[in-house]
Coordinates of C-alpha atoms in Angstrom, one line a residue:
Chain A
M115 CA -164.3 -162.7 -76.8
A116 CA -163.7 -160.6 -80.0
W117 CA -166.2 -157.8 -80.4
I118 CA -168.4 -157.8 -83.1
F119 CA -168.2 -155.2 -86.2
T120 CA -170.4 -154.0 -89.1
S121 CA -168.7 -153.9 -92.5
D122 CA -170.0 -150.8 -93.7
R123 CA -167.9 -148.5 -91.4
P124 CA -164.2 -148.1 -90.4
I125 CA -163.8 -150.2 -87.2
Y126 CA -161.8 -147.3 -84.8
L127 CA -165.9 -145.5 -84.9
Q128 CA -167.3 -148.8 -83.7
V129 CA -164.4 -149.4 -81.0
Q130 CA -165.3 -145.5 -80.3
E131 CA -168.8 -146.0 -80.0
K132 CA -168.5 -149.2 -77.9
I133 CA -166.6 -147.9 -75.4
K134 CA -169.3 -144.9 -75.4
L135 CA -171.8 -147.2 -74.7
S136 CA -169.9 -149.0 -71.8
I137 CA -169.3 -145.6 -70.2
V138 CA -173.0 -144.5 -70.6
S139 CA -174.3 -147.7 -69.8
G140 CA -172.3 -147.2 -66.3
E141 CA -170.1 -150.4 -67.0
Y142 CA -167.0 -148.1 -67.2
P143 CA -168.4 -146.1 -63.7
P144 CA -166.6 -142.4 -63.9
G145 CA -163.3 -142.1 -62.5
W146 CA -162.7 -145.9 -63.7
K147 CA -159.2 -147.0 -64.7
M148 CA -159.4 -147.8 -68.3
P149 CA -157.1 -151.0 -69.1
A150 CA -154.4 -150.7 -71.4
V151 CA -154.3 -150.1 -74.9
R152 CA -152.9 -153.7 -76.2
D153 CA -155.6 -155.1 -73.6
L154 CA -158.2 -153.4 -75.0
A155 CA -157.0 -154.5 -78.3
L156 CA -156.6 -157.8 -77.2
E157 CA -160.2 -157.9 -75.7
A158 CA -161.8 -156.8 -78.8
A159 CA -159.1 -158.5 -81.5
V160 CA -158.5 -155.2 -82.8
N161 CA -155.3 -153.6 -84.2
P162 CA -154.0 -151.6 -81.3
N163 CA -153.4 -148.4 -83.8
T164 CA -157.3 -148.6 -84.2
V165 CA -158.1 -148.7 -80.4
Q166 CA -155.4 -145.8 -79.6
K167 CA -157.4 -143.6 -82.6
A168 CA -160.7 -144.9 -80.9
L169 CA -159.4 -143.5 -77.7
S170 CA -157.8 -139.7 -79.0
E171 CA -161.5 -139.1 -80.4
L172 CA -162.9 -140.2 -77.0
E173 CA -160.1 -138.0 -75.2
R174 CA -160.8 -135.3 -77.8
E175 CA -164.7 -135.7 -77.0
G176 CA -164.0 -135.6 -73.3
F177 CA -164.9 -138.8 -72.3
V178 CA -161.9 -140.1 -70.9
Y179 CA -158.5 -138.1 -69.7
T180 CA -155.1 -139.4 -69.6
Q181 CA -152.9 -139.0 -66.6
R182 CA -149.7 -138.5 -67.9
T183 CA -147.9 -141.5 -65.1
S184 CA -150.8 -143.3 -64.6
G185 CA -153.0 -144.1 -67.4
R186 CA -156.1 -143.4 -68.9
Y187 CA -159.7 -142.9 -66.5
I188 CA -162.8 -142.4 -67.4
T189 CA -164.1 -139.2 -67.2
E190 CA -166.1 -137.9 -63.8
D191 CA -167.6 -135.0 -65.6
D192 CA -171.5 -135.9 -65.1
T193 CA -172.2 -133.6 -67.7
V194 CA -170.3 -134.9 -70.6
I195 CA -171.7 -138.5 -69.6
K196 CA -175.4 -137.4 -69.3
Q197 CA -175.2 -135.6 -72.4
A198 CA -173.7 -138.6 -74.6
K199 CA -176.9 -140.4 -72.7
S200 CA -179.5 -138.2 -74.1
E201 CA -177.9 -137.8 -77.6
L202 CA -178.0 -141.8 -77.3
A203 CA -181.9 -142.0 -76.5
I204 CA -182.9 -139.7 -79.0
E205 CA -180.6 -141.5 -81.8
L206 CA -182.5 -144.8 -80.7
V207 CA -185.8 -142.7 -81.1
R208 CA -185.3 -141.3 -83.9
S209 CA -184.2 -144.6 -85.8
F210 CA -187.1 -146.2 -84.0
L211 CA -189.7 -143.9 -85.7
E212 CA -187.5 -144.4 -88.9
K213 CA -188.5 -148.1 -88.7
M214 CA -192.0 -147.5 -87.8
A215 CA -192.5 -145.1 -90.4
A216 CA -191.2 -147.9 -93.2
I217 CA -194.1 -150.1 -91.8
G218 CA -196.8 -147.2 -92.1
Y219 CA -196.9 -145.9 -88.5
S220 CA -197.1 -141.9 -88.2
P221 CA -195.0 -140.9 -85.2
A222 CA -198.4 -140.3 -83.3
E223 CA -199.7 -143.5 -83.8
A224 CA -196.0 -145.3 -82.8
A225 CA -196.2 -142.9 -79.8
S226 CA -199.7 -144.3 -78.9
L227 CA -198.4 -147.9 -79.2
I228 CA -195.4 -147.2 -76.8
G229 CA -198.3 -145.6 -74.4
Q230 CA -200.0 -148.6 -74.5
K231 CA -197.3 -151.0 -74.3
V232 CA -195.7 -149.1 -71.3
K233 CA -199.2 -149.2 -69.4
E234 CA -198.9 -153.3 -70.1
V235 CA -196.0 -153.9 -68.7
D236 CA -196.3 -151.3 -65.2
G237 CA -199.6 -153.9 -65.0
N238 CA -197.7 -157.0 -64.8
G239 CA -195.0 -155.6 -63.0
D240 CA -192.6 -158.1 -63.7
T241 CA -191.7 -158.3 -66.8
G242 CA -187.8 -157.2 -65.8
M243 CA -188.1 -153.7 -68.1
Chain B
M871 CA -137.6 -144.2 -92.4
A872 CA -139.5 -147.2 -93.9
I873 CA -138.2 -150.3 -92.5
L874 CA -139.2 -151.8 -95.6
E875 CA -139.3 -150.4 -99.1
C876 CA -139.5 -152.0 -102.7
K877 CA -138.5 -149.8 -105.6
G878 CA -139.5 -151.1 -109.3
L879 CA -139.3 -154.6 -107.7
T880 CA -139.9 -157.3 -110.6
K881 CA -139.7 -160.5 -110.8
K882 CA -139.5 -163.1 -113.6
Y883 CA -139.7 -167.1 -113.4
G884 CA -138.4 -167.6 -117.3
A885 CA -140.5 -165.5 -119.2
K886 CA -143.8 -165.7 -116.6
E887 CA -143.5 -162.2 -114.5
A888 CA -144.3 -162.9 -111.0
L889 CA -144.0 -159.5 -110.1
R890 CA -144.0 -156.1 -111.9
Q891 CA -142.2 -152.6 -110.8
I892 CA -143.6 -153.1 -107.1
D893 CA -143.1 -149.8 -105.6
L894 CA -144.2 -150.3 -101.7
Q895 CA -143.0 -148.7 -98.3
I896 CA -143.8 -150.0 -94.9
E897 CA -143.2 -148.2 -92.2
P898 CA -142.6 -149.1 -88.3
G899 CA -145.4 -149.7 -86.0
R900 CA -147.7 -151.1 -89.0
I901 CA -149.5 -154.3 -89.3
V902 CA -149.9 -154.6 -93.2
G903 CA -152.3 -157.4 -94.9
L904 CA -150.6 -158.2 -98.0
L905 CA -154.0 -159.8 -100.1
G906 CA -154.5 -161.5 -103.2
P907 CA -155.7 -164.6 -104.9
N908 CA -153.0 -167.9 -104.9
G909 CA -150.6 -166.9 -107.6
S910 CA -150.8 -163.5 -107.4
G911 CA -146.9 -163.5 -106.3
K912 CA -147.6 -162.8 -102.6
S913 CA -145.2 -165.0 -101.3
T914 CA -142.5 -164.3 -103.9
L915 CA -142.4 -160.7 -102.7
L916 CA -141.9 -162.1 -99.2
K917 CA -139.6 -164.2 -100.5
I918 CA -137.4 -161.5 -102.0
C919 CA -137.7 -159.6 -98.7
T920 CA -136.0 -162.5 -96.8
G921 CA -133.2 -163.0 -99.7
L922 CA -134.9 -166.3 -100.8
L923 CA -135.0 -164.6 -104.3
T924 CA -133.3 -162.0 -105.9
P925 CA -135.5 -159.7 -108.0
T926 CA -134.7 -159.5 -111.8
K927 CA -135.2 -155.9 -111.7
G928 CA -135.6 -153.1 -109.0
A929 CA -134.8 -153.7 -105.2
A930 CA -136.4 -154.5 -101.8
H931 CA -134.3 -152.3 -98.9
I932 CA -135.1 -153.4 -95.4
D933 CA -133.9 -150.5 -92.9
G934 CA -132.3 -149.4 -95.9
R935 CA -130.3 -152.3 -97.0
K936 CA -130.5 -155.1 -99.8
P937 CA -131.6 -158.5 -98.0
D938 CA -128.1 -159.8 -96.5
S939 CA -127.0 -161.4 -93.2
K940 CA -127.3 -158.0 -91.6
T941 CA -131.0 -157.7 -92.8
K942 CA -131.8 -161.5 -91.9
A943 CA -130.9 -160.8 -88.1
I944 CA -133.9 -158.0 -88.1
V945 CA -136.3 -160.4 -90.1
S946 CA -138.5 -162.8 -88.7
Y947 CA -139.8 -165.0 -91.6
L948 CA -142.8 -167.5 -91.4
P949 CA -142.8 -169.5 -94.7
E950 CA -145.7 -171.2 -96.1
V951 CA -144.3 -174.6 -95.7
P952 CA -142.9 -176.6 -92.5
Y953 CA -139.2 -176.4 -92.1
L954 CA -138.7 -178.2 -89.2
N955 CA -136.0 -181.3 -89.1
D956 CA -136.4 -184.4 -87.8
W957 CA -133.3 -185.1 -85.5
M958 CA -134.5 -182.5 -83.2
K959 CA -136.7 -182.1 -80.1
V960 CA -138.5 -178.6 -79.5
S961 CA -136.0 -177.8 -77.2
D962 CA -133.1 -177.9 -79.4
I963 CA -134.7 -175.9 -82.4
V964 CA -135.6 -173.1 -79.4
A965 CA -132.0 -173.6 -78.5
F966 CA -131.1 -173.2 -82.0
F967 CA -133.1 -170.2 -82.5
H968 CA -131.7 -168.7 -79.2
D969 CA -128.1 -169.5 -80.6
F970 CA -128.3 -167.8 -84.1
Y971 CA -131.0 -165.0 -83.1
S972 CA -129.5 -162.0 -80.8
D973 CA -133.2 -160.9 -81.0
F974 CA -134.6 -164.1 -79.7
N975 CA -136.7 -163.7 -76.3
L976 CA -135.9 -167.4 -74.6
K977 CA -138.7 -167.0 -72.2
K978 CA -141.5 -165.7 -74.2
A979 CA -141.0 -168.8 -76.6
L980 CA -140.6 -171.1 -73.2
D981 CA -144.6 -169.2 -72.2
M982 CA -145.7 -169.5 -75.4
L983 CA -144.9 -173.1 -75.9
N984 CA -146.0 -173.8 -72.1
N985 CA -149.3 -171.8 -72.8
L986 CA -150.0 -174.4 -75.6
S987 CA -148.9 -177.1 -73.7
I988 CA -146.3 -178.2 -76.4
E989 CA -144.0 -180.9 -74.8
N990 CA -141.0 -181.2 -75.3
Q991 CA -141.1 -184.1 -77.9
A992 CA -138.9 -184.9 -81.0
L993 CA -140.1 -182.5 -84.2
K994 CA -140.8 -185.8 -85.9
T995 CA -143.6 -187.0 -84.2
L996 CA -145.6 -183.5 -83.5
S997 CA -148.7 -183.3 -85.6
K998 CA -148.8 -180.6 -88.6
G999 CA -150.7 -178.6 -86.6
T1000 CA -148.3 -178.7 -83.8
K1001 CA -145.3 -178.0 -86.2
E1002 CA -147.0 -175.0 -87.3
K1003 CA -147.6 -173.7 -84.0
V1004 CA -143.8 -174.3 -83.1
Q1005 CA -143.0 -172.3 -86.1
L1006 CA -145.3 -169.5 -85.0
V1007 CA -143.9 -169.4 -81.6
L1008 CA -140.5 -169.5 -82.9
V1009 CA -141.2 -166.3 -85.1
M1010 CA -143.2 -164.5 -82.8
A1011 CA -141.1 -164.8 -79.9
R1012 CA -138.4 -163.0 -81.6
E1013 CA -137.9 -159.2 -81.5
A1014 CA -137.4 -158.3 -84.8
K1015 CA -138.0 -154.9 -86.7
L1016 CA -139.9 -156.8 -89.6
Y1017 CA -142.3 -160.0 -89.3
L1018 CA -143.4 -161.8 -92.7
L1019 CA -145.9 -164.0 -92.4
D1020 CA -146.5 -166.1 -95.1
E1021 CA -150.4 -167.3 -94.8
P1022 CA -150.1 -167.5 -91.0
I1023 CA -154.0 -168.4 -91.1
G1024 CA -154.2 -170.4 -94.1
G1025 CA -155.7 -173.9 -93.5
V1026 CA -155.8 -173.5 -89.7
D1027 CA -158.9 -174.1 -87.2
P1028 CA -160.5 -171.3 -86.1
A1029 CA -159.1 -171.7 -82.8
A1030 CA -156.1 -171.5 -84.2
R1031 CA -156.5 -168.4 -85.8
D1032 CA -157.9 -166.5 -83.2
Y1033 CA -154.4 -167.8 -81.3
I1034 CA -152.3 -166.6 -84.1
L1035 CA -154.3 -163.2 -84.4
N1036 CA -154.2 -162.6 -80.5
T1037 CA -150.0 -163.3 -80.5
I1038 CA -149.8 -160.8 -83.6
I1039 CA -151.9 -158.1 -81.3
R1040 CA -150.0 -159.4 -77.9
N1041 CA -146.7 -158.8 -79.6
Y1042 CA -147.3 -155.9 -81.1
N1043 CA -144.3 -153.1 -81.1
P1044 CA -144.7 -149.5 -82.5
E1045 CA -141.0 -150.3 -83.5
A1046 CA -141.7 -153.1 -85.7
A1047 CA -143.9 -153.8 -88.6
V1048 CA -145.9 -156.8 -89.4
V1049 CA -146.5 -158.0 -92.7
L1050 CA -148.7 -161.0 -93.4
S1051 CA -150.3 -162.4 -96.3
T1052 CA -153.4 -163.9 -97.0
H1053 CA -155.9 -165.0 -99.3
L1054 CA -158.7 -165.5 -96.6
I1055 CA -159.4 -162.1 -95.4
T1056 CA -162.6 -162.3 -93.6
D1057 CA -162.2 -161.7 -89.9
I1058 CA -158.6 -160.5 -90.1
E1059 CA -159.3 -156.9 -91.3
Q1060 CA -159.9 -155.6 -88.2
V1061 CA -156.3 -156.6 -86.9
L1062 CA -154.8 -154.5 -90.3
D1063 CA -154.0 -151.1 -90.4
D1064 CA -153.5 -151.2 -94.1
V1065 CA -154.0 -153.4 -96.9
V1066 CA -152.2 -154.0 -100.0
F1067 CA -154.0 -156.0 -102.7
L1068 CA -151.9 -157.8 -105.4
K1069 CA -153.2 -158.9 -108.6
D1070 CA -151.3 -160.5 -111.0
G1071 CA -148.2 -159.5 -109.8
E1072 CA -148.9 -155.9 -109.1
I1073 CA -150.4 -153.8 -106.6
V1074 CA -153.7 -152.8 -107.3
L1075 CA -154.5 -150.9 -104.0
D1076 CA -152.5 -149.7 -101.0
C1077 CA -154.5 -148.0 -98.2
P1078 CA -155.3 -147.6 -94.6
V1079 CA -158.2 -150.3 -93.6
D1080 CA -160.0 -147.5 -92.0
E1081 CA -159.6 -145.1 -95.1
L1082 CA -161.0 -148.0 -97.1
R1083 CA -164.0 -148.5 -95.3
E1084 CA -165.1 -145.0 -95.0
S1085 CA -164.5 -144.1 -98.8
K1086 CA -166.0 -147.2 -100.2
G1087 CA -168.6 -147.8 -97.2
M1088 CA -167.7 -151.5 -97.5
S1089 CA -165.4 -154.1 -95.5
V1090 CA -162.1 -155.0 -97.2
D1091 CA -163.6 -158.2 -97.5
A1092 CA -166.2 -157.1 -99.4
Y1093 CA -164.3 -154.9 -101.5
F1094 CA -161.6 -157.7 -101.7
R1095 CA -164.6 -160.0 -103.5
E1096 CA -165.5 -157.1 -105.6
V1097 CA -161.9 -156.5 -107.0
F1098 CA -161.1 -160.4 -107.3
K1099 CA -164.2 -161.4 -108.9
C1100 CA -164.3 -164.3 -111.0
Chain C
M1047 CA -121.1 -168.2 -86.6
L1048 CA -119.2 -170.8 -88.9
T1049 CA -118.5 -172.7 -85.4
K1050 CA -122.1 -172.6 -84.5
L1051 CA -123.2 -173.9 -87.8
M1052 CA -120.6 -176.6 -87.5
K1053 CA -121.5 -177.7 -84.0
Y1054 CA -125.1 -178.2 -85.2
E1055 CA -123.9 -179.8 -88.3
F1056 CA -121.9 -182.3 -86.3
K1057 CA -125.2 -183.0 -84.1
A1058 CA -126.9 -183.7 -87.0
T1059 CA -124.6 -186.2 -88.4
G1060 CA -123.1 -187.6 -84.9
H1061 CA -126.1 -189.4 -83.9
T1062 CA -125.7 -191.2 -86.9
F1063 CA -122.1 -191.9 -87.5
L1064 CA -121.1 -192.3 -84.0
P1065 CA -122.8 -195.2 -83.2
L1066 CA -121.8 -197.0 -86.3
L1067 CA -118.1 -196.3 -85.9
A1068 CA -118.7 -197.7 -81.9
A1069 CA -120.0 -201.0 -83.8
L1070 CA -117.4 -201.2 -86.2
I1071 CA -114.4 -200.5 -83.5
L1072 CA -116.6 -203.1 -81.0
L1073 CA -117.0 -205.8 -84.4
S1074 CA -113.6 -205.7 -85.1
I1075 CA -112.7 -206.8 -81.6
V1076 CA -115.0 -209.3 -81.4
N1077 CA -113.8 -210.7 -84.8
R1078 CA -110.2 -210.5 -83.3
L1079 CA -111.1 -212.4 -80.0
L1080 CA -112.6 -215.2 -82.3
N1081 CA -110.2 -215.1 -84.1
A1082 CA -107.7 -216.1 -80.9
I1083 CA -110.0 -218.5 -79.8
G1084 CA -110.2 -220.5 -82.7
Q1085 CA -114.2 -220.6 -83.6
T1086 CA -114.7 -220.9 -87.1
T1087 CA -118.2 -220.5 -87.9
P1088 CA -118.9 -217.2 -85.6
M1089 CA -115.6 -215.8 -87.2
V1090 CA -117.0 -216.3 -90.5
I1091 CA -120.2 -214.6 -89.4
S1092 CA -118.7 -211.4 -87.8
T1093 CA -116.3 -211.0 -90.2
A1094 CA -119.4 -210.8 -92.9
A1095 CA -120.9 -208.7 -90.6
T1096 CA -118.0 -206.4 -90.0
M1097 CA -117.8 -206.1 -94.1
V1098 CA -121.2 -205.3 -94.6
L1099 CA -120.9 -202.4 -91.8
I1100 CA -117.7 -201.2 -93.7
A1101 CA -119.8 -200.9 -96.8
C1102 CA -122.4 -199.2 -95.3
I1103 CA -120.1 -196.7 -93.6
I1104 CA -118.7 -195.8 -96.8
V1105 CA -122.0 -195.6 -98.1
L1106 CA -123.3 -193.7 -95.8
T1107 CA -120.5 -190.9 -95.5
L1108 CA -120.9 -190.5 -99.2
V1109 CA -124.8 -190.3 -98.9
M1110 CA -124.7 -187.8 -95.7
S1111 CA -122.3 -185.5 -97.7
I1112 CA -125.0 -185.1 -100.2
Q1113 CA -128.0 -185.2 -98.2
R1114 CA -126.9 -182.8 -95.4
F1115 CA -126.3 -180.1 -98.2
R1116 CA -129.4 -181.0 -100.5
Q1117 CA -132.0 -181.6 -97.6
N1118 CA -130.9 -178.8 -95.1
L1119 CA -129.9 -176.0 -97.9
L1120 CA -131.7 -176.8 -100.5
S1121 CA -135.4 -178.7 -99.5
N1122 CA -138.0 -177.4 -97.2
E1123 CA -135.4 -176.7 -94.1
G1124 CA -133.7 -174.1 -96.4
Y1125 CA -136.4 -171.8 -95.2
L1126 CA -135.1 -172.0 -92.2
M1127 CA -131.2 -172.1 -93.0
M1128 CA -131.0 -170.0 -96.0
T1129 CA -133.0 -167.1 -93.5
L1130 CA -130.6 -167.5 -90.7
P1131 CA -128.2 -164.0 -90.4
V1132 CA -125.5 -166.1 -91.6
R1133 CA -123.4 -165.6 -94.7
T1134 CA -123.7 -167.9 -97.2
D1135 CA -120.2 -168.4 -97.3
N1136 CA -120.6 -170.2 -93.6
L1137 CA -123.3 -172.0 -94.6
I1138 CA -121.3 -173.7 -97.2
L1139 CA -118.1 -173.9 -95.2
S1140 CA -119.7 -175.7 -92.2
K1141 CA -121.1 -178.4 -94.6
L1142 CA -117.6 -179.0 -96.3
F1143 CA -115.8 -179.1 -93.2
V1144 CA -117.7 -181.3 -91.1
S1145 CA -118.4 -183.3 -94.3
A1146 CA -114.6 -183.6 -94.7
I1147 CA -113.9 -184.5 -91.0
W1148 CA -116.1 -187.4 -91.2
I1149 CA -114.4 -188.5 -94.1
L1150 CA -111.3 -188.8 -92.5
T1151 CA -112.8 -189.9 -89.3
N1152 CA -114.3 -192.9 -90.8
M1153 CA -111.0 -193.5 -93.1
L1154 CA -109.0 -193.8 -89.6
A1155 CA -111.8 -195.7 -87.9
L1156 CA -111.8 -198.1 -91.1
V1157 CA -107.8 -198.3 -90.7
V1158 CA -107.9 -199.0 -86.8
A1159 CA -110.7 -201.8 -87.2
V1160 CA -108.5 -203.8 -89.6
I1161 CA -105.4 -203.1 -87.6
I1162 CA -107.4 -204.6 -84.6
M1163 CA -108.7 -207.5 -87.1
I1164 CA -105.4 -208.4 -88.4
S1165 CA -103.1 -207.5 -85.5
S1166 CA -100.9 -210.6 -84.4
E1167 CA -97.5 -210.8 -83.0
Y1168 CA -96.2 -211.0 -86.8
T1169 CA -98.1 -207.9 -88.4
L1170 CA -97.0 -206.0 -85.2
R1171 CA -93.6 -207.0 -85.9
E1172 CA -93.7 -205.9 -89.7
V1173 CA -95.4 -202.8 -88.8
L1174 CA -92.9 -202.0 -86.5
R1175 CA -90.1 -202.7 -89.1
I1176 CA -92.1 -200.4 -91.2
I1177 CA -92.3 -197.4 -89.2
Q1178 CA -88.4 -197.9 -88.1
T1179 CA -87.6 -197.9 -91.8
L1180 CA -89.7 -194.8 -92.3
G1181 CA -87.8 -193.5 -89.1
D1182 CA -84.5 -193.8 -90.5
L1183 CA -85.4 -192.3 -93.8
I1184 CA -86.9 -189.3 -91.9
A1185 CA -83.8 -188.9 -90.0
A1186 CA -81.9 -188.8 -93.1
D1187 CA -83.5 -185.6 -94.3
P1188 CA -85.8 -184.3 -91.6
G1189 CA -86.6 -181.1 -93.2
Y1190 CA -87.2 -182.8 -96.8
F1191 CA -89.8 -185.2 -95.4
I1192 CA -91.7 -182.2 -93.3
I1193 CA -92.3 -180.3 -96.7
F1194 CA -93.1 -183.5 -98.2
S1195 CA -95.7 -184.6 -96.1
A1196 CA -97.0 -181.1 -95.9
E1197 CA -97.7 -181.5 -99.8
V1198 CA -99.3 -184.9 -99.6
A1199 CA -101.5 -183.7 -96.9
A1200 CA -102.4 -180.3 -98.4
L1201 CA -102.9 -182.1 -101.9
F1202 CA -104.9 -184.8 -100.2
I1203 CA -106.9 -182.3 -98.3
L1204 CA -107.7 -180.4 -101.3
C1205 CA -108.6 -183.3 -103.3
L1206 CA -111.3 -184.4 -100.6
F1207 CA -112.6 -180.7 -101.0
S1208 CA -112.8 -180.5 -104.6
G1209 CA -114.7 -183.8 -104.5
I1210 CA -117.5 -182.4 -102.1
L1211 CA -117.4 -179.4 -103.4
L1212 CA -118.5 -180.7 -107.1
L1213 CA -121.2 -182.7 -105.3
Y1214 CA -122.4 -179.3 -103.8
L1215 CA -122.0 -177.8 -107.0
C1216 CA -124.2 -180.3 -109.1
L1217 CA -127.0 -180.3 -106.3
S1218 CA -127.0 -176.8 -106.4
L1219 CA -127.3 -176.8 -110.3
S1220 CA -130.2 -179.0 -109.8
M1221 CA -131.9 -176.0 -109.2
L1222 CA -132.1 -174.9 -112.6
V1223 CA -134.7 -177.3 -113.1
N1224 CA -138.2 -177.9 -111.0
K1225 CA -138.4 -181.6 -112.0
H1226 CA -135.9 -184.4 -112.1
R1227 CA -133.6 -182.6 -109.9
G1228 CA -131.5 -185.8 -108.8
L1229 CA -131.1 -186.7 -112.7
F1230 CA -130.2 -183.6 -113.6
A1231 CA -127.2 -183.4 -110.6
F1232 CA -125.9 -186.6 -111.6
A1233 CA -125.7 -185.9 -115.4
A1234 CA -123.9 -182.2 -113.9
F1235 CA -121.5 -184.6 -112.4
F1236 CA -120.8 -186.7 -115.3
V1237 CA -120.5 -183.5 -117.5
I1238 CA -118.4 -181.5 -115.2
S1239 CA -116.4 -184.3 -114.2
S1240 CA -115.4 -185.1 -117.6
A1241 CA -114.9 -181.7 -118.8
L1242 CA -112.1 -181.6 -116.3
Q1243 CA -110.4 -184.8 -117.1
I1244 CA -110.8 -183.0 -120.6
A1245 CA -109.0 -179.7 -119.8
A1246 CA -106.6 -181.8 -117.8
A1247 CA -105.7 -183.8 -120.9
F1248 CA -105.8 -180.3 -122.7
A1249 CA -103.6 -178.7 -120.3
N1250 CA -100.8 -181.2 -120.7
S1251 CA -100.9 -181.4 -124.3
I1252 CA -100.4 -177.7 -124.3
A1253 CA -97.5 -178.3 -122.4
T1254 CA -96.2 -180.9 -124.5
A1255 CA -96.7 -178.7 -127.4
L1256 CA -94.9 -175.6 -125.7
G1257 CA -91.8 -178.1 -125.2
L1258 CA -92.4 -177.6 -121.4
T1259 CA -92.6 -181.3 -120.3
S1260 CA -89.2 -181.8 -122.5
L1261 CA -87.7 -178.4 -121.0
I1262 CA -88.1 -179.9 -117.8
R1263 CA -86.7 -183.5 -118.5
N1264 CA -83.8 -181.9 -120.6
L1265 CA -82.6 -179.9 -117.7
R1266 CA -79.4 -180.4 -116.4
L1267 CA -79.3 -182.9 -113.5
E1268 CA -76.9 -181.1 -110.9
L1269 CA -79.8 -178.6 -111.0
W1270 CA -82.8 -180.8 -110.9
N1271 CA -82.4 -183.9 -108.5
P1272 CA -85.6 -186.2 -108.3
Y1273 CA -86.5 -184.2 -105.1
S1274 CA -87.1 -181.0 -107.3
L1275 CA -89.0 -182.9 -109.8
S1276 CA -91.2 -184.2 -107.9
Q1277 CA -91.6 -181.3 -105.7
L1278 CA -92.7 -179.7 -109.2
F1279 CA -95.2 -182.0 -110.1
I1280 CA -97.0 -181.8 -106.6
L1281 CA -96.6 -178.3 -106.2
I1282 CA -98.4 -178.1 -110.2
S1283 CA -101.0 -180.5 -108.6
I1284 CA -101.8 -178.5 -105.6
A1285 CA -102.2 -175.5 -107.5
A1286 CA -104.6 -177.2 -110.3
Q1287 CA -106.8 -178.6 -106.9
A1288 CA -106.9 -175.1 -105.5
F1289 CA -107.7 -173.6 -108.7
V1290 CA -111.0 -176.6 -109.2
C1291 CA -112.0 -176.1 -105.4
L1292 CA -112.0 -172.1 -106.1
L1293 CA -114.0 -172.7 -108.9
F1294 CA -116.6 -175.2 -107.8
Y1295 CA -116.8 -173.2 -104.4
F1296 CA -117.8 -169.7 -106.1
S1297 CA -120.1 -171.0 -108.4
T1298 CA -121.9 -173.1 -105.7
R1299 CA -121.9 -169.9 -103.7
Y1300 CA -123.6 -167.9 -107.0
M1301 CA -126.4 -170.5 -107.1
L1302 CA -127.2 -170.2 -103.4
K1303 CA -126.8 -166.5 -103.6
N1304 CA -128.6 -165.8 -107.0
K1305 CA -130.8 -168.9 -108.0
L1306 CA -131.8 -170.2 -104.9
N1307 CA -135.2 -172.3 -105.9
L1308 CA -136.3 -174.2 -102.5
Q1309 CA -138.9 -177.0 -103.2

C-alpha cells in the first residue's frame, strides 16, 4: 500500500517522520537492515530521490547509519531512540492540549479528565489500552 | 550536463503559437512532471524533443544534439495515441523493438508482459487498455537516457495508473531522466522531483515539488488548481 | 538498418501478396488442365476467376504501395516508425525498394501465369523460335546487346521508382492540410504529373528552337549510325528520369523531416 501524505508539507519530511515513527514504535527494530532505497520508494510509491533525501536527514539525525558495503541499518543507540520517543510524546501532548484549549478546557481540566479516563480503563482492565 | 535542454523554443501552427520561448533544462536522475491543461503545448514540446516536429525558432537538444537518428536511440517515447499495427503479434513487436533499439532489455520486457499476463496474441485483438500496457512495457523496457511519456495516466483506471507509477519508480535510473506530461496531477506528485507548468505555450513555473510545497504550504495539485483556475 | 526495415516491410506485405500469387499460379494450372481435358463450363468459370484475381493483384499492388507509406509513416504508426533510430532516407528507401520488388515480382507472376495458361505445343514452339532469333541477334553484336539491355533495364527501374516516388511525394504533400488529405494527394498527383508533361514539352520545344534536334538529324550519317541515335535518346531519357526521381525523393524527404504532421 502506498503511504498517505498530507498536502501542506514537503513529502521528504513526511517520509522522514513516517520512518522515525516506525523506529520509535519498534516496527523497525534497532540494528535492523533497512530495505534498499528503490524498494522503500516502491513501498511508499514515492520518488526514489525523495526517499534518499529523507534517509540522509535521518542519518544526519543519527537514526540510521550506513555501512559502506552492506547497506543502511537502524541505529542501535538507545538514547537516540528514547529521546525521539519522548520528543514525539511531548509533541502529541502539546497538540492534545491545544485542541482541548480550543474547546474550552484548561490544561488542568484536561489533565483531570485524563486521570478520570485512566481510572476507568484500569477498572475495566480489558479495553486493550 | 543536461540530458534535455530547450533554448528559446517556439512552435507556430500557422499564426497560432503553440509554444513560446521555452527555456528548459532537465538533468539526469530527475522525474519531471510537465503539467498543464489540454492545449497548453505539452504534446508539442515532447514531439519536438522526439524529432516528430521541427521548431519554428530555437532548439531542443538531447544530450547536446538536435533530434536525429542518434538522439532517437537514447530517447524512449510513449505517445498519447496507440501506434501498434494490426499485422503483428505481441512477440513480433517485442522482436521489432529488440531489433531496432540496442538498449532494449528483452528479459525485462518479457517479465513485464508476463506479470501483466499478456498473452502472445495478435495486436489487433487486444483491448484498448491492453494495447496501452503493451506500449508502456515496450517503452519502459528500454534502458534509455530520456523517457518522454505523453499523458501516460490520462484515461486509465486507478489500478493501471498505480502500475504505471510503480513501473516508473521501479525503473528509476540515476543516469536517466523521465518527463511525463499530464493534466491530472492528483496522486502523482509524490513520484515527481520537479514540476514544470505550461500555460498557453509558456512555462509559468519550473521548480522542485518539495520546494513548492515548502514555499506555498500547499500541494502541487492545489497550486495547479489555483494557477489554472477557470 | 535499411535491411532491417526492408525485412519488416516484406513481412508486413508478404502475407497479403504471397497467398494471392500462390492462388494465381494454382488457378492458372487448373485452367490449363481444364483446357486440356476440354471441359468448357468449368473452364470459363476458372478463366473468369483468374481474370478477377489478376485485376485484384494489379489494383492491390498499387494500393499497397500507397498504403504502406501512408499508414506506416503518416498515420498513428508513424509515431513508432518516425521515432526509430534510423535515418529518414532509410525509411523512404525501404518502402521504395520493397514496393518496387513487389511490382516486379507480381508482373513476373502474371507473365508466368499467362504462359502456363496458353502453353501448348504450338505456342511453345513459337516462343522457342523467338528466343532463337533473339539469340542470333545477340550473337551478332553481344557488346551492344549488353549495353542496350542494361540501359533499358535502368530506364525501366527509374520509371518504376519515379512512379512510386511520385505517390510518396503526393502523400507527403497532403500533410500540409489537416482535412481531406486523400483528395489533396489526388489533386497533387494531377498537378505534378501535368507539370512534368508540360516541362517535357517545353524542354522539347526549346531543343527544337535551339536547333538541337535538326542538328542531330543533319549530322553526317557516317558519324551517327541508327544505333547511336537511339542511344542518345535513351541516355537523355535516363538522365531526365533520374532527375525526376531525385526531385521527388528529396522533396519527400524534406516533407518527412520538416513538415511531419501525423494524424
